[in-house]
XYZ file of C-alpha atoms in Angstrom:
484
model
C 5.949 -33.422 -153.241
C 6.071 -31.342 -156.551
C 5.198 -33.601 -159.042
C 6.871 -32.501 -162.860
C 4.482 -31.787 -166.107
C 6.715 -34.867 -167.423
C 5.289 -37.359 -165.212
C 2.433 -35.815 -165.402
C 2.038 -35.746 -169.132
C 3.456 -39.196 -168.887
C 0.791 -40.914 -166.630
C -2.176 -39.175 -168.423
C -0.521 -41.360 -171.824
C -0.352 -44.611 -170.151
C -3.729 -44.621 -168.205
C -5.620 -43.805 -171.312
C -4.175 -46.090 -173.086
C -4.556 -48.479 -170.180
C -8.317 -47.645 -169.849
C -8.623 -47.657 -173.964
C -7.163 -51.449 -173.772
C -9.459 -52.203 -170.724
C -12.081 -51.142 -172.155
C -11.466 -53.135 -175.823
C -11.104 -55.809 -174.154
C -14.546 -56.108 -172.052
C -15.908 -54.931 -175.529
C -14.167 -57.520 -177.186
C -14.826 -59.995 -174.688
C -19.259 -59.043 -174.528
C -19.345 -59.015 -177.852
C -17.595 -62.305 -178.311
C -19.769 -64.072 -175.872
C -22.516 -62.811 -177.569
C -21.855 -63.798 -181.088
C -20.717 -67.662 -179.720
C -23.971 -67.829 -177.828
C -26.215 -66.939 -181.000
C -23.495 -69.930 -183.072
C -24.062 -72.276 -180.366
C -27.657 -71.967 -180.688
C -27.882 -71.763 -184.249
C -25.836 -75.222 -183.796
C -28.905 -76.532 -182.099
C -31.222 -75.524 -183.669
C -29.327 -77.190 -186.881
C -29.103 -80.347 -184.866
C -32.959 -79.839 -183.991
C -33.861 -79.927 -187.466
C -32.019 -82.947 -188.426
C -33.442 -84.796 -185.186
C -37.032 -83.519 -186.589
C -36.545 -85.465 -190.333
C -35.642 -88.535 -188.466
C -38.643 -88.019 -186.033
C -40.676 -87.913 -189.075
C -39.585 -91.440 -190.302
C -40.373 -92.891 -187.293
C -43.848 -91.270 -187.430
C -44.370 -92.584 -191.102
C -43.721 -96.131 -189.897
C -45.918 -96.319 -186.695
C -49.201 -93.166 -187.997
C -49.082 -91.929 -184.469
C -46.758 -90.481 -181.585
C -48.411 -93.212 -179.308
C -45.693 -95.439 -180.174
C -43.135 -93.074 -178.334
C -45.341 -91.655 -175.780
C -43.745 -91.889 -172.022
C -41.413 -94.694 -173.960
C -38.341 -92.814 -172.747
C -35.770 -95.720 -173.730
C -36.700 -95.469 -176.977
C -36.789 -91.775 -176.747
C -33.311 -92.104 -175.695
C -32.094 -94.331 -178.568
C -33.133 -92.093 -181.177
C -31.308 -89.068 -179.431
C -28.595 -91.556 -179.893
C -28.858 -92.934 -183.228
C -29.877 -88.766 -184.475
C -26.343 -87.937 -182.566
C -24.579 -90.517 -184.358
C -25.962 -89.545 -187.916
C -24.462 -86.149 -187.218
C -21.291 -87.172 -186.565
C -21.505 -88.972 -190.002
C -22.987 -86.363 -191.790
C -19.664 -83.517 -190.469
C -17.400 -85.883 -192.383
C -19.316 -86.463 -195.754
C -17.107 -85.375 -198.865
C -18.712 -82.754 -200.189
C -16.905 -83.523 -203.585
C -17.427 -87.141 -203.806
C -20.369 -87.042 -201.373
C -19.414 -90.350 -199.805
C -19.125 -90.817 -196.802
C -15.541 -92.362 -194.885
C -16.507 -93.861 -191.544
C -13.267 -94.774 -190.861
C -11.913 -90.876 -191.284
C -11.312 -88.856 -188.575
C -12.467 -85.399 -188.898
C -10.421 -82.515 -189.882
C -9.995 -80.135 -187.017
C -11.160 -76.764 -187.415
C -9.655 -73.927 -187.523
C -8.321 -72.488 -184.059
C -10.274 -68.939 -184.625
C -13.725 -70.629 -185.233
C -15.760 -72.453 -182.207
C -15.810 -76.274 -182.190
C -18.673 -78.454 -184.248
C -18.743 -81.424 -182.204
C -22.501 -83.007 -181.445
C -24.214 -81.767 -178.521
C -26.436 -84.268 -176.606
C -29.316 -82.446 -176.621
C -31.761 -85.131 -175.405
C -32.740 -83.708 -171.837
C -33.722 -80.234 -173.219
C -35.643 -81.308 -176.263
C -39.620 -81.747 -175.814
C -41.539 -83.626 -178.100
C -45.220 -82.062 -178.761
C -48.017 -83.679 -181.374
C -49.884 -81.277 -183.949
C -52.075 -79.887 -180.951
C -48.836 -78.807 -179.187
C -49.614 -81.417 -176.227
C -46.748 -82.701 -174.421
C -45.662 -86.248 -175.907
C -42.428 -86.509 -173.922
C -39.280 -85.136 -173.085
C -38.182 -82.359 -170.544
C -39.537 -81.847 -167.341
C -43.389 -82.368 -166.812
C -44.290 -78.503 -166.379
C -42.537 -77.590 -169.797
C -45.714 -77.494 -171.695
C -46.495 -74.377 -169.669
C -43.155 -72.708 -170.310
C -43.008 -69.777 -173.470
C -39.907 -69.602 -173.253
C -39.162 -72.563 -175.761
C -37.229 -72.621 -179.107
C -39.810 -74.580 -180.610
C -39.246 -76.481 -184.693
C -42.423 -77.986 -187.095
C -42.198 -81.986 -187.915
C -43.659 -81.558 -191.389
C -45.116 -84.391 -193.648
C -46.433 -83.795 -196.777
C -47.006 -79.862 -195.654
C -48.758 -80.741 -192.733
C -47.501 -79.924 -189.559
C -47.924 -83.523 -187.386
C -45.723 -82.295 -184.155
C -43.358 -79.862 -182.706
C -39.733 -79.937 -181.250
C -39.087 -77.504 -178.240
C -35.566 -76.354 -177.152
C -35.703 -75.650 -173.430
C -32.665 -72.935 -173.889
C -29.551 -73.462 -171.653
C -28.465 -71.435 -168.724
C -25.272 -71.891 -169.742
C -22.261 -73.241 -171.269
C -21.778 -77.071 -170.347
C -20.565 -78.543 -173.504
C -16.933 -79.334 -173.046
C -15.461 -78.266 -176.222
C -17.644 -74.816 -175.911
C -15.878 -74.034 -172.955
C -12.615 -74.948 -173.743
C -13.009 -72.453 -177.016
C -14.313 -70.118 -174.611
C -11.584 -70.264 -172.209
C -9.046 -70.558 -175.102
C -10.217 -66.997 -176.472
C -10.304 -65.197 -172.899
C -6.516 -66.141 -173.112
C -6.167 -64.466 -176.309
C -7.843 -61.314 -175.243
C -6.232 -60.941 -171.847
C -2.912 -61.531 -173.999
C -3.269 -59.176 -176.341
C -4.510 -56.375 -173.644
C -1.354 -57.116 -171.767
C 0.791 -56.454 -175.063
C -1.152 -53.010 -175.652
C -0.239 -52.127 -172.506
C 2.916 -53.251 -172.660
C 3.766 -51.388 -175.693
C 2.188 -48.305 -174.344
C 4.701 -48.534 -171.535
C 7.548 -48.850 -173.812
C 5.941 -45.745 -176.512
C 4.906 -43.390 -174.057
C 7.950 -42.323 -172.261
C 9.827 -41.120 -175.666
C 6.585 -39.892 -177.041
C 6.567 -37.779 -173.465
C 10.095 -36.436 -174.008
C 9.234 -35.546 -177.831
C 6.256 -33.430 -176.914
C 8.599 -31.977 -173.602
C 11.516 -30.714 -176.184
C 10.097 -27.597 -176.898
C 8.552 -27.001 -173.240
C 12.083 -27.604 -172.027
C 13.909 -25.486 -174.576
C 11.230 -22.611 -173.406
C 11.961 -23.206 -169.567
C 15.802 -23.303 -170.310
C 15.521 -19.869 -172.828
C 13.359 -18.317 -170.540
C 15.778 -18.500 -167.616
C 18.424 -17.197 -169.903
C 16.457 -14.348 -171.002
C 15.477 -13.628 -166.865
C 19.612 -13.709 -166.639
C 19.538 -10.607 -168.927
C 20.452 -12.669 -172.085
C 18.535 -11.269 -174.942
C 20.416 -12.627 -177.490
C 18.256 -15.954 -176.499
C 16.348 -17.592 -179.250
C 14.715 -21.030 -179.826
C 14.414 -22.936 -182.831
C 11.008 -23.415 -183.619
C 10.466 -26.796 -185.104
C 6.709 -27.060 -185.030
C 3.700 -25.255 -186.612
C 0.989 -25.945 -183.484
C 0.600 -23.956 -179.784
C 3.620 -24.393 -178.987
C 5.586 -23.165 -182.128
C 3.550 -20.067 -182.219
C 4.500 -19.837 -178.508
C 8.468 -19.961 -179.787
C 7.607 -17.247 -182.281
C 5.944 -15.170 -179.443
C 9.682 -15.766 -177.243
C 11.518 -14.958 -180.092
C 9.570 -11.656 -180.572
C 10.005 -11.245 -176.641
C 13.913 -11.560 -176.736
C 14.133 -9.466 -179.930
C 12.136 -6.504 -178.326
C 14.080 -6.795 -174.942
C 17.305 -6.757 -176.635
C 16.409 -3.680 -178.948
C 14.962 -1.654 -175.837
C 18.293 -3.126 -174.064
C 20.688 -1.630 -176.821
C 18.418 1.434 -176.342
C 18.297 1.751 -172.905
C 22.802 2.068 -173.444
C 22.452 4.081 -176.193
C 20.486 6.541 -173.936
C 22.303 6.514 -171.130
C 26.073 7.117 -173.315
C 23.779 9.495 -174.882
C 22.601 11.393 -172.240
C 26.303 11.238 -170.688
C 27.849 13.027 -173.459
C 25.159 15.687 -173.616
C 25.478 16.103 -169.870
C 29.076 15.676 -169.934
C 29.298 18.818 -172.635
C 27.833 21.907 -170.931
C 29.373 20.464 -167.210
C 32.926 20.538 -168.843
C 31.977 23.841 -170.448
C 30.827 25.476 -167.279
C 34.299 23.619 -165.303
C 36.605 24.997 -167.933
C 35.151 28.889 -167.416
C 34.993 28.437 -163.771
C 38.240 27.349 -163.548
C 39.779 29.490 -165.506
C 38.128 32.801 -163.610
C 40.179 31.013 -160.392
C 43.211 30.418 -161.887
C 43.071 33.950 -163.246
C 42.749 33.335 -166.938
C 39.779 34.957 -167.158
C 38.042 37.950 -165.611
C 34.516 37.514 -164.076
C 33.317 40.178 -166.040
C 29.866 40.102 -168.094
C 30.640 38.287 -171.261
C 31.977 35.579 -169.158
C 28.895 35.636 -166.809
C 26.929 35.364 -170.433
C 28.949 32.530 -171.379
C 28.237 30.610 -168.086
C 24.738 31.297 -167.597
C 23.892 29.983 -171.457
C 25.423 26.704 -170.897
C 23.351 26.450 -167.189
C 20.258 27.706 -169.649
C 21.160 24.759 -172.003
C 21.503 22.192 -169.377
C 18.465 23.232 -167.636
C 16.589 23.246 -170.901
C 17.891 19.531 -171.615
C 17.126 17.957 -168.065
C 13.655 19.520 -168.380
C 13.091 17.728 -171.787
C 14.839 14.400 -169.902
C 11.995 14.786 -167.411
C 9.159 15.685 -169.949
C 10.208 12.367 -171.642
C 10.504 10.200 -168.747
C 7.215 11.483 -167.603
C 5.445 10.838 -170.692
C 6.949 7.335 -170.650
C 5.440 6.497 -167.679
C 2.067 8.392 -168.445
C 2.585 10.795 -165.292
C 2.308 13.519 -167.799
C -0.959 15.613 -167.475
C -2.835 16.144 -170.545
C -5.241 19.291 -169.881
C -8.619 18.166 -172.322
C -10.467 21.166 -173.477
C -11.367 22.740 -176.499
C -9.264 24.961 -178.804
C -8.501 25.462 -182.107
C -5.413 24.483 -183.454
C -4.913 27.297 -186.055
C -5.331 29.973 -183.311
C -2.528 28.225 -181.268
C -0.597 27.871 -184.603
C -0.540 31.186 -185.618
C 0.093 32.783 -182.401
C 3.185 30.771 -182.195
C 4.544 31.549 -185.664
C 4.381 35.203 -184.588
C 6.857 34.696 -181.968
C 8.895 33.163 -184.743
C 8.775 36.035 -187.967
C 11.163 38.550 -186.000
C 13.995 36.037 -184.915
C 13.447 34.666 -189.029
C 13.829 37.998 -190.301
C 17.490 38.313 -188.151
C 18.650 34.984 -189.642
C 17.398 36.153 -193.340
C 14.695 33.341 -193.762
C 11.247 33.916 -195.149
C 8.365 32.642 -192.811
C 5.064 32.002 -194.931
C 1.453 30.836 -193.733
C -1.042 29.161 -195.310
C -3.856 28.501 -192.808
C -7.277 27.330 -194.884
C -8.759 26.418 -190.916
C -11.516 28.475 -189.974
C -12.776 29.462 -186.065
C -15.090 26.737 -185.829
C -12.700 23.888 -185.911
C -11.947 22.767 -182.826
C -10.472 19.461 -181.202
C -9.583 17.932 -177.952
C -6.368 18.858 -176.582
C -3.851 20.708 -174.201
C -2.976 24.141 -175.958
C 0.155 24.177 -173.577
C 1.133 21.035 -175.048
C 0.181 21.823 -178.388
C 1.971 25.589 -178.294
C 5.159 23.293 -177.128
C 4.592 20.945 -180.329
C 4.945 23.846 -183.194
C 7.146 25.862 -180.899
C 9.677 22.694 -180.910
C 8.977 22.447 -184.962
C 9.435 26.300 -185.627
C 12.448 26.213 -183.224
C 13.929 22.982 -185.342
C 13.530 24.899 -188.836
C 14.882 28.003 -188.089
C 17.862 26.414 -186.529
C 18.765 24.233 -189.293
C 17.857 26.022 -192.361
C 20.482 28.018 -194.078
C 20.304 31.640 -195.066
C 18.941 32.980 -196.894
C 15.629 30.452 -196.864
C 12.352 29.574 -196.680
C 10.447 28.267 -193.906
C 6.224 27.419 -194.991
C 3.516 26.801 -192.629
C 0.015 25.528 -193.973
C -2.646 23.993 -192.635
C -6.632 21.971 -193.681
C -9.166 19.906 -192.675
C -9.287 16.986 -194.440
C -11.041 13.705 -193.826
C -12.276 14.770 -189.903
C -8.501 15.532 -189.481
C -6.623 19.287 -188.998
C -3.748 18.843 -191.154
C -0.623 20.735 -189.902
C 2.881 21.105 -192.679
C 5.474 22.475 -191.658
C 8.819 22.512 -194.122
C 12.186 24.558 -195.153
C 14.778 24.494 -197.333
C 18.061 23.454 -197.705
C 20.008 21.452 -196.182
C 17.577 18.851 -196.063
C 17.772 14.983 -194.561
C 18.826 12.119 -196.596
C 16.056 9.294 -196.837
C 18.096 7.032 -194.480
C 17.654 9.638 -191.512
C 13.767 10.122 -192.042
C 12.940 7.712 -190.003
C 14.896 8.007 -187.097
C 14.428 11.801 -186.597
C 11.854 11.389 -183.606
C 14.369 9.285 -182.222
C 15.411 10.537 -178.552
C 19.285 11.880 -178.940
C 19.031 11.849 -182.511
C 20.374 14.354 -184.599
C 20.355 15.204 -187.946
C 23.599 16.929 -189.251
C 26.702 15.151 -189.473
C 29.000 16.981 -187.331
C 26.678 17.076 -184.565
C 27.978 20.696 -184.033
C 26.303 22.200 -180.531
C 26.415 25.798 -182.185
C 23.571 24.752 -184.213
C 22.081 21.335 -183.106
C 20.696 20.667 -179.897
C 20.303 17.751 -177.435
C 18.224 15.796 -179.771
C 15.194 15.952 -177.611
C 12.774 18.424 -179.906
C 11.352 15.979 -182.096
C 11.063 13.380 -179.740
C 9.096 15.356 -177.433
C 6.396 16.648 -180.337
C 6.089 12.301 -181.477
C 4.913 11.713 -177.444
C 2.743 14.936 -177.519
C 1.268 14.080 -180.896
C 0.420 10.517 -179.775
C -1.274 11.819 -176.366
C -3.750 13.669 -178.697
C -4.394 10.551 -180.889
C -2.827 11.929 -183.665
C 0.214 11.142 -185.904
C 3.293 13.055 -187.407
C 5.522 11.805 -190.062
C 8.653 13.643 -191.613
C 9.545 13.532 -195.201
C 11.623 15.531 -197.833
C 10.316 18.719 -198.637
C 9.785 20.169 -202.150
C 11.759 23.577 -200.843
C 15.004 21.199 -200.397
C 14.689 20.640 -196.784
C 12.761 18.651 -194.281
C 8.461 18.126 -194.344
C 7.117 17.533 -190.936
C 3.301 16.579 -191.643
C 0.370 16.367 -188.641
C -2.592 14.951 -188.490
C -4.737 15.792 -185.195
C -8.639 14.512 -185.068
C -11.328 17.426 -184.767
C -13.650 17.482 -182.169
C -16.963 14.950 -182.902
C -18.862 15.857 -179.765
C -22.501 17.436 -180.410
């Protein structure tokens, strides 16, 4: 049987509180019987005293203890008369300081432990100035050490001793009705803890479930494909900063969501283009329109180049997604790669009347870690942008430094440059710059998106910005070689 965190959370409230109240009352309850015992026998001994002054008159008169020895009536009448003279002395005025024999006591209060006289005569033991047994108790209690025992003073001089045998326990009636009268009390005030405990812990359960269940419900929501999902977080401990976390979750799956359809419409239309292209020419040629000679055949084979050159950039991009793209690490130097590529570059510039400029301050011995396939692909991709998009006649510069334990790579043009809103989403996948999204001079989109994932495989970064020539800065930062 599955067993919810509810109930769960619920009995782990109610038995600690349970054992908490338990456990107060025991407390409660030791430490109660231990402060009545130490009252009841500072009681005693307070009676012990008094029985010890009247002791001493009787002494005075008779100039012995002879006159009480083994005399245990008489023994018995002043426990009497000393038990009597207690009672009167509890209800002396202590304004008037008379005394009202025909008064009844006030009772005490119900929270403090009864005052009545205790007949103490069988456990008090009567001892002369040696400490010999006189009388009282049983006859081995001169032996015992075990004895509360009081001085009968006269004049300074000790002339006998009271013992105390102590008591085993509680026999007085009015000390165990107190007793019994304050169990009650505990045992009734445990039950109400526990009783309120029952009533506060199953809303305090559900309070401290609200967010748990609001997380449970969102997150079932979110594995529907709802990523418009959020909660409301309502607390600042774990479990707020766990709503935060869900939040971010559901924010960053609906993003890559909206991306993912973005893509795919994306890729459609791009796919979509060159496919009608190449229909339209093919059908044309069969309906006649057209003759299969070699400017059609040109036509037809540079869409099929196009749409081979965009599937392989699909697959270069998926690949690199996925990390099943193989990075080749070796040493080369980047301005070697870098300038061998711009050569490939100055003819077709020259054609399209643009001026192609380098500026390499690199020498041989820089070197860092990388693929020079990879890296030939990165400024082929960034030469290939800039001489597509700049207009004629312009200016395309290439410079590159070490700064910092970094190989710093620029690459910029002139007009027609990028407005600050487009910056950042250049090295988005499909994205393209100019407006009219015209496929004589733009391409699939895929260029700069493919030089971000190549950059980042080499630990580097690359960030575009507006150039001072009019048109767009590309800036690269790769890490030199460290190794000895």
């Amino acid at each position: 049987m599955k067993i919810s965190i509810r109930h769960k959370l619920f009995a782990t409230l109610l038995l600690t509180t349970v054992i908490v109240a338990v456990g107060l009352f025991f407390f409660l309850q030791w430490n109660f019987d231990r402060g009545f015992l130490n009252y009841v026998k500072s009681q005693e001994v307070e009676q012990l005293d008094r029985f010890a002054v009247q002791l001493t008159g009787y002494y005075v008169q008779n100039g012995s203890w002879q006159f009480i020895a083994r005399n245990h009536p008489l023994w018995r009448k002043i426990h009497r008369d000393a038990s009597h003279l207690s009672d009167i002395e509890e209800r002396i005025d202590p304004q008037r300081g008379k005394v009202f024999p025909g008064d009844e006591p006030l009772p005490p209060p119900e929270i403090l432990p009864p005052r009545l006289p205790r007949d103490l005569g069988p456990r008090i033991v009567l001892f002369d100035a040696d400490r010999r047994w006189v009388i009282g108790g049983p006859p081995d209690v001169a032996r015992r050490n075990n004895l509360t025992m009081r001085p009968i003073t006269h004049e300074g001089k000790a002339i006998g001793y009271l013992g105390l045998i102590p008591f085993k326990e509680l026999s007085h009636s009015g000390d165990l009705l107190f007793v019994e009268q304050q169990t009650e009390s505990f045992v009734l005030i445990t039950i109400v803890m526990v009783g309120l405990s029952l009533l506060l812990t199953f809303p305090v359960t559900i309070h401290l479930l609200r967010p748990i269940n609001s997380l449970t419900k969102a997150t079932r929501q979110l594995i529907a494909g709802q990523f418009k999902t959020r909660i409301a977080v309502t607390t600042a401990d774990e479990l707020g900063r766990l709503s935060d976390d869900f939040n971010i979750l559901a924010m960053t799956l609906e993003k890559n969501e909206k991306n993912r359809q973005l893509w795919v419409a994306d890729i459609s239309h791009e796919l979509r283009t060159p496919l009608a292209v190449l229909r339209g020419e093919i059908e044309a040629v069969q309906d006649g329109i057209r003759q299969p000679d070699p400017d059609t055949m040109a036509a037809l084979h540079g869409e099929i180049i196009h749409l081979e050159r965009m599937v392989n950039d699909l697959y270069e991009l998926s690949m690199s997604d996925i990390g099943a793209l193989n990075y080749k690490r070796v040493k080369v130097n980047p301005a070697g790669i870098l300038v061998g590529t711009v050569e490939l570059f100055e003819q077709r510039a020259r054609q399209k009347g643009l001026e192609l400029s380098t500026d390499l301050d690199v020498d041989d011995s820089c070197s860092l870690l990388g693929d020079p396939d990879r890296l030939h692909q990165l400024f082929t991709n960034l030469l290939e942008n800039s001489l597509r998009y700049t207009d004629s006649p312009g200016k395309i510069a290439v410079q590159a430094e070490v700064d910092k334990g970094m190989v710093v790579i620029r690459i910029e043009d002139s007009a027609p440059g990028v407005s600050s809103e487009q910056l950042p989403r250049l090295f988005d996948r499909l994205y393209r710059g100019e407006g009219s999204r015209n496929r004589a001079t733009g391409g699939a989109g895929l260029g700069l998106a493919i030089c971000k994932n190549i950059v980042d495989a080499h630990q580097g970064r690359i960030e575009a910005g507006c150039s001072p020539l009019g048109g767009v800065l590309i800036n690269i930062q790769l890490p030199l070689y460290r190794g000895a």
